[in-house]
Coordinates of C-alpha atoms in Angstrom, one line a residue:
X1 CA -14.5 5.3 9.5
X2 CA -14.9 8.1 12.2
X3 CA -11.5 9.2 12.5
X4 CA -12.3 11.8 14.8
X5 CA -13.6 9.3 17.4
X6 CA -10.8 7.3 17.1
X7 CA -8.6 10.4 18.2
X8 CA -11.2 11.2 21.2
X9 CA -11.1 7.7 22.2
X10 CA -7.3 7.4 22.2
X11 CA -6.9 10.6 24.6
X12 CA -9.3 8.7 26.6
X13 CA -7.6 5.4 26.8
X14 CA -3.9 6.9 27.2
X15 CA -4.8 7.9 30.8
X16 CA -5.7 4.8 32.2
X17 CA -3.1 3.0 30.1
X18 CA -0.5 5.0 31.5
X19 CA -1.9 4.4 34.9
X20 CA -1.5 0.9 34.8
X21 CA 2.3 1.4 33.4
X22 CA 2.8 3.4 36.6
X23 CA 1.6 0.9 38.7
X24 CA 3.8 -1.9 37.5
X25 CA 6.0 -0.9 34.6
X26 CA 7.8 -4.3 34.7
X27 CA 4.3 -5.9 33.5
X28 CA 3.7 -4.4 30.1
X29 CA 5.4 -2.2 27.7
X30 CA 3.1 0.4 25.8
X31 CA 5.8 2.3 23.6
X32 CA 6.6 0.6 20.2
X33 CA 9.7 2.8 20.0
X34 CA 11.1 1.5 23.3
X35 CA 10.1 -2.3 22.2
X36 CA 10.5 -3.0 18.5
X37 CA 8.3 -6.4 19.1
X38 CA 5.2 -4.3 19.5
X39 CA 5.4 -2.7 16.0
X40 CA 4.9 -6.0 14.4
X41 CA 1.1 -5.3 15.0
X42 CA 1.0 -2.1 13.6
X43 CA -0.9 -2.6 10.4
X44 CA -4.0 -3.9 9.3
X45 CA -5.0 -7.0 9.1
X46 CA -8.8 -8.9 7.7
X47 CA -10.4 -12.1 8.2
X48 CA -13.3 -13.5 5.9
X49 CA -12.6 -11.6 3.0
X50 CA -12.4 -8.3 4.7
X51 CA -16.0 -8.7 6.7
X52 CA -13.7 -8.9 9.7
X53 CA -11.0 -6.2 9.9
X54 CA -8.6 -5.0 12.8
X55 CA -6.7 -2.0 12.6
X56 CA -3.5 -0.9 14.6
X57 CA -2.6 2.5 15.2
X58 CA 1.0 3.7 16.7
X59 CA -0.1 6.7 18.2
X60 CA 1.1 9.3 21.0
X61 CA 3.3 6.7 21.8
X62 CA 1.2 3.7 22.2
X63 CA -1.2 1.4 20.2
X64 CA -4.8 2.1 19.8
X65 CA -7.2 -0.3 17.7
X66 CA -10.1 -0.7 16.0
X67 CA -11.8 -4.0 15.0
X68 CA -14.6 -3.8 12.5
X69 CA -17.1 -6.3 11.8
X70 CA -19.3 -6.0 8.8
X71 CA -22.8 -7.7 9.6
X72 CA -24.7 -6.9 6.3
X73 CA -28.1 -4.6 6.0
X74 CA -25.2 -1.4 6.4
X75 CA -24.7 -2.5 10.0
X76 CA -21.2 -2.8 11.6
X77 CA -20.0 -3.5 14.9
X78 CA -16.8 -1.8 16.2
X79 CA -14.6 -2.2 19.1
X80 CA -11.8 0.5 19.9
X81 CA -9.3 0.5 22.8
X82 CA -5.7 0.4 23.5
X83 CA -3.2 -2.5 23.9
X84 CA 0.2 -2.9 24.9
X85 CA 3.2 -5.7 24.9
X86 CA 3.0 -8.5 27.9
X87 CA 6.1 -9.0 29.7
X88 CA 7.2 -11.6 27.9
X89 CA 7.0 -9.7 24.5
X90 CA 4.8 -12.5 23.0
X91 CA 1.4 -10.6 22.8
X92 CA -0.7 -7.7 22.9
X93 CA -2.8 -7.3 25.8
X94 CA -5.8 -5.0 26.0
X95 CA -6.4 -2.1 28.7
X96 CA -9.4 -2.6 30.7
X97 CA -11.5 0.3 29.4
X98 CA -13.0 0.1 25.9
X99 CA -15.9 1.3 23.6
X100 CA -18.2 -1.5 21.7
X101 CA -20.8 0.5 19.2
X102 CA -22.9 -0.6 16.3
X103 CA -23.4 1.8 13.6
X104 CA -25.4 2.3 10.6
X105 CA -22.9 2.9 7.6
X106 CA -25.5 4.7 5.8
X107 CA -27.0 7.2 8.4
X108 CA -24.0 7.1 10.7
X109 CA -25.9 6.5 13.7
X110 CA -24.9 4.3 16.0
X111 CA -25.7 2.8 19.5
X112 CA -22.5 2.7 22.1
X113 CA -21.4 0.8 25.2
X114 CA -18.3 2.0 27.2
X115 CA -16.9 -0.6 29.5
X116 CA -14.2 -1.2 31.9
X117 CA -13.6 -5.0 31.8
X118 CA -12.0 -5.6 28.2
X119 CA -10.0 -8.7 28.2
X120 CA -8.5 -9.3 24.6
X121 CA -5.3 -11.0 23.5
X122 CA -3.4 -10.5 20.1
X123 CA -0.7 -12.7 19.4
X124 CA 1.1 -13.6 15.8
X125 CA 1.0 -17.2 14.9
X126 CA 4.3 -19.0 13.2
X127 CA 2.8 -18.4 9.8
X128 CA 2.3 -14.8 10.8
X129 CA -1.3 -14.8 11.0
X130 CA -2.9 -12.7 13.7
X131 CA -5.4 -14.4 16.2
X132 CA -7.7 -12.4 18.5
X133 CA -8.9 -13.9 22.0
X134 CA -11.5 -11.8 23.6
X135 CA -12.2 -13.4 27.2
X136 CA -15.3 -10.6 27.5
X137 CA -17.5 -11.1 24.5
X138 CA -15.8 -14.2 22.6
X139 CA -15.4 -12.2 19.6
X140 CA -13.3 -13.4 16.8
X141 CA -13.1 -16.8 17.9
X142 CA -11.5 -19.4 15.7
X143 CA -10.3 -16.3 12.6
X144 CA -7.1 -15.9 11.7
X145 CA -6.2 -12.6 10.6
X146 CA -4.3 -11.9 7.2
X147 CA -1.7 -8.8 7.0
X148 CA -2.7 -6.2 4.6
X149 CA -0.8 -3.2 5.6
X150 CA -1.7 0.2 6.4
X151 CA -2.7 1.7 3.3
X152 CA -6.5 0.9 3.7
X153 CA -8.4 4.2 3.2
X154 CA -5.5 6.3 2.4
X155 CA -6.0 8.8 -0.4
X156 CA -3.5 10.3 -2.3
X157 CA -2.3 12.8 -4.8
X158 CA 0.1 12.6 -7.4
X159 CA -0.1 15.6 -9.3
X160 CA -3.9 15.9 -10.6
X161 CA -4.4 12.2 -10.3
X162 CA -5.7 11.2 -7.1
X163 CA -5.5 7.6 -5.6
X164 CA -7.9 6.0 -3.1
X165 CA -7.0 2.8 -1.3
X166 CA -10.8 1.3 -1.1
X167 CA -11.5 -1.7 0.0
X168 CA -9.8 -5.1 0.5
X169 CA -11.7 -8.2 -0.9
X170 CA -10.4 -11.8 -2.0
X171 CA -6.7 -11.1 -1.2
X172 CA -6.8 -7.8 -3.6
X173 CA -6.7 -4.4 -2.9
X174 CA -9.4 -2.3 -5.1
X175 CA -7.2 1.0 -5.9
X176 CA -8.8 3.7 -7.6
X177 CA -7.1 6.4 -9.7
X178 CA -9.1 9.2 -11.2
X179 CA -7.9 12.2 -12.8
X180 CA -9.7 15.9 -12.8
X181 CA -9.7 18.4 -15.6
X182 CA -9.6 22.2 -14.7
X183 CA -13.4 22.3 -14.6
X184 CA -13.5 19.8 -12.1
X185 CA -14.9 17.0 -14.5
X186 CA -13.2 13.8 -14.3
X187 CA -11.3 12.8 -17.3
X188 CA -9.9 9.5 -16.1
X189 CA -11.1 6.9 -13.8
X190 CA -10.3 3.5 -13.0
X191 CA -10.2 0.5 -10.3
X192 CA -6.8 -1.4 -10.4
X193 CA -6.5 -4.7 -8.4
X194 CA -3.4 -4.7 -6.2
X195 CA -1.3 -7.6 -4.1
X196 CA 0.0 -6.7 -1.0
X197 CA 3.1 -8.6 0.0
X198 CA 3.7 -8.2 3.8
X199 CA 7.8 -8.6 3.0
X200 CA 8.2 -5.5 1.5
X201 CA 5.4 -3.5 2.9
X202 CA 3.9 -2.7 -0.5
X203 CA 1.1 -3.3 -3.2
X204 CA 1.7 -4.1 -6.8
X205 CA -1.1 -3.3 -8.9
X206 CA -1.8 -3.3 -12.4
X207 CA -5.0 -2.4 -14.8
X208 CA -5.7 0.2 -17.3
X209 CA -5.9 4.1 -16.8
X210 CA -7.4 6.0 -19.9
X211 CA -6.0 4.1 -22.4
X212 CA -2.9 3.2 -21.0
X213 CA -2.2 0.1 -19.4
X214 CA -0.4 0.6 -16.0
X215 CA 1.8 -1.6 -13.7
X216 CA 2.6 0.6 -10.2
X217 CA 4.3 -0.3 -6.7
X218 CA 3.0 1.3 -3.8
X219 CA 5.2 1.6 -0.9
X220 CA 6.2 3.9 2.0
X221 CA 8.9 6.4 2.6
X222 CA 10.2 6.8 6.1
X223 CA 8.1 9.8 7.0
X224 CA 5.0 7.3 6.1
X225 CA 4.3 8.8 2.8
X226 CA 3.2 6.6 -0.1
X227 CA 5.1 6.4 -3.1
X228 CA 4.5 5.5 -6.4
X229 CA 7.0 3.4 -8.6
X230 CA 6.6 3.2 -12.0
X231 CA 8.9 2.1 -15.0
X232 CA 11.5 2.2 -12.2
X233 CA 10.7 5.9 -11.2
X234 CA 9.4 6.9 -8.1
X235 CA 7.3 9.7 -6.9
X236 CA 6.3 10.7 -3.2
X237 CA 2.5 11.2 -2.9
X238 CA 1.2 14.0 -1.0
X239 CA -1.7 13.4 1.4
X240 CA -5.2 14.3 -0.1
X241 CA -7.7 16.4 1.7
X242 CA -10.2 16.1 -0.9
X243 CA -13.7 14.3 -0.2
X244 CA -16.0 12.4 -2.9

């Protein structure tokens, strides 16, 4: 996904959000560090086996979000905007300014539409599922989103082994491990299946890596670095800047 676009949009969205805050500070709250209730939303949520995905980011002191809907035939619908906790601290409400675009995941071409009349609300029900009510486009109607953590799409290094949190499908993460030799040749390559636990914000993954059977728990430290725990030993991973 185009993280650069997220950053650019975040800068654009923060200005109108701050303006709304200045007009009526009592109406909504934009800062998660000041209102812990907002932090419950900051994660990745999926519906319909991952065909719908909502990612909430705690950036620049506020919440930005990206909604992705896989349409098939290499097409995706994407919405991006900012949100804030309402006065009752019971829901996230969208800022009116946003971006909706349809993109081709192969060519990366897209058709975009900026709007200033966004009207969306996000709530978490008693079962811990995220509900999305979009009064502008009625998108996401009837869907319940499951929390899967913010591991999605991350790439990390454990020595010479790279860990890539690939897709989430039918209740599990696909996690790729591969190890390269000095000449760049791949020595080991495997896809592990991982189950996410929302209570501990961790993934329990199992599989075979090379000739070894592995059982690994992935979690986060306080600096939001991924931690690899295996056989009682924990190692903090380094962020990977490698590309395929």
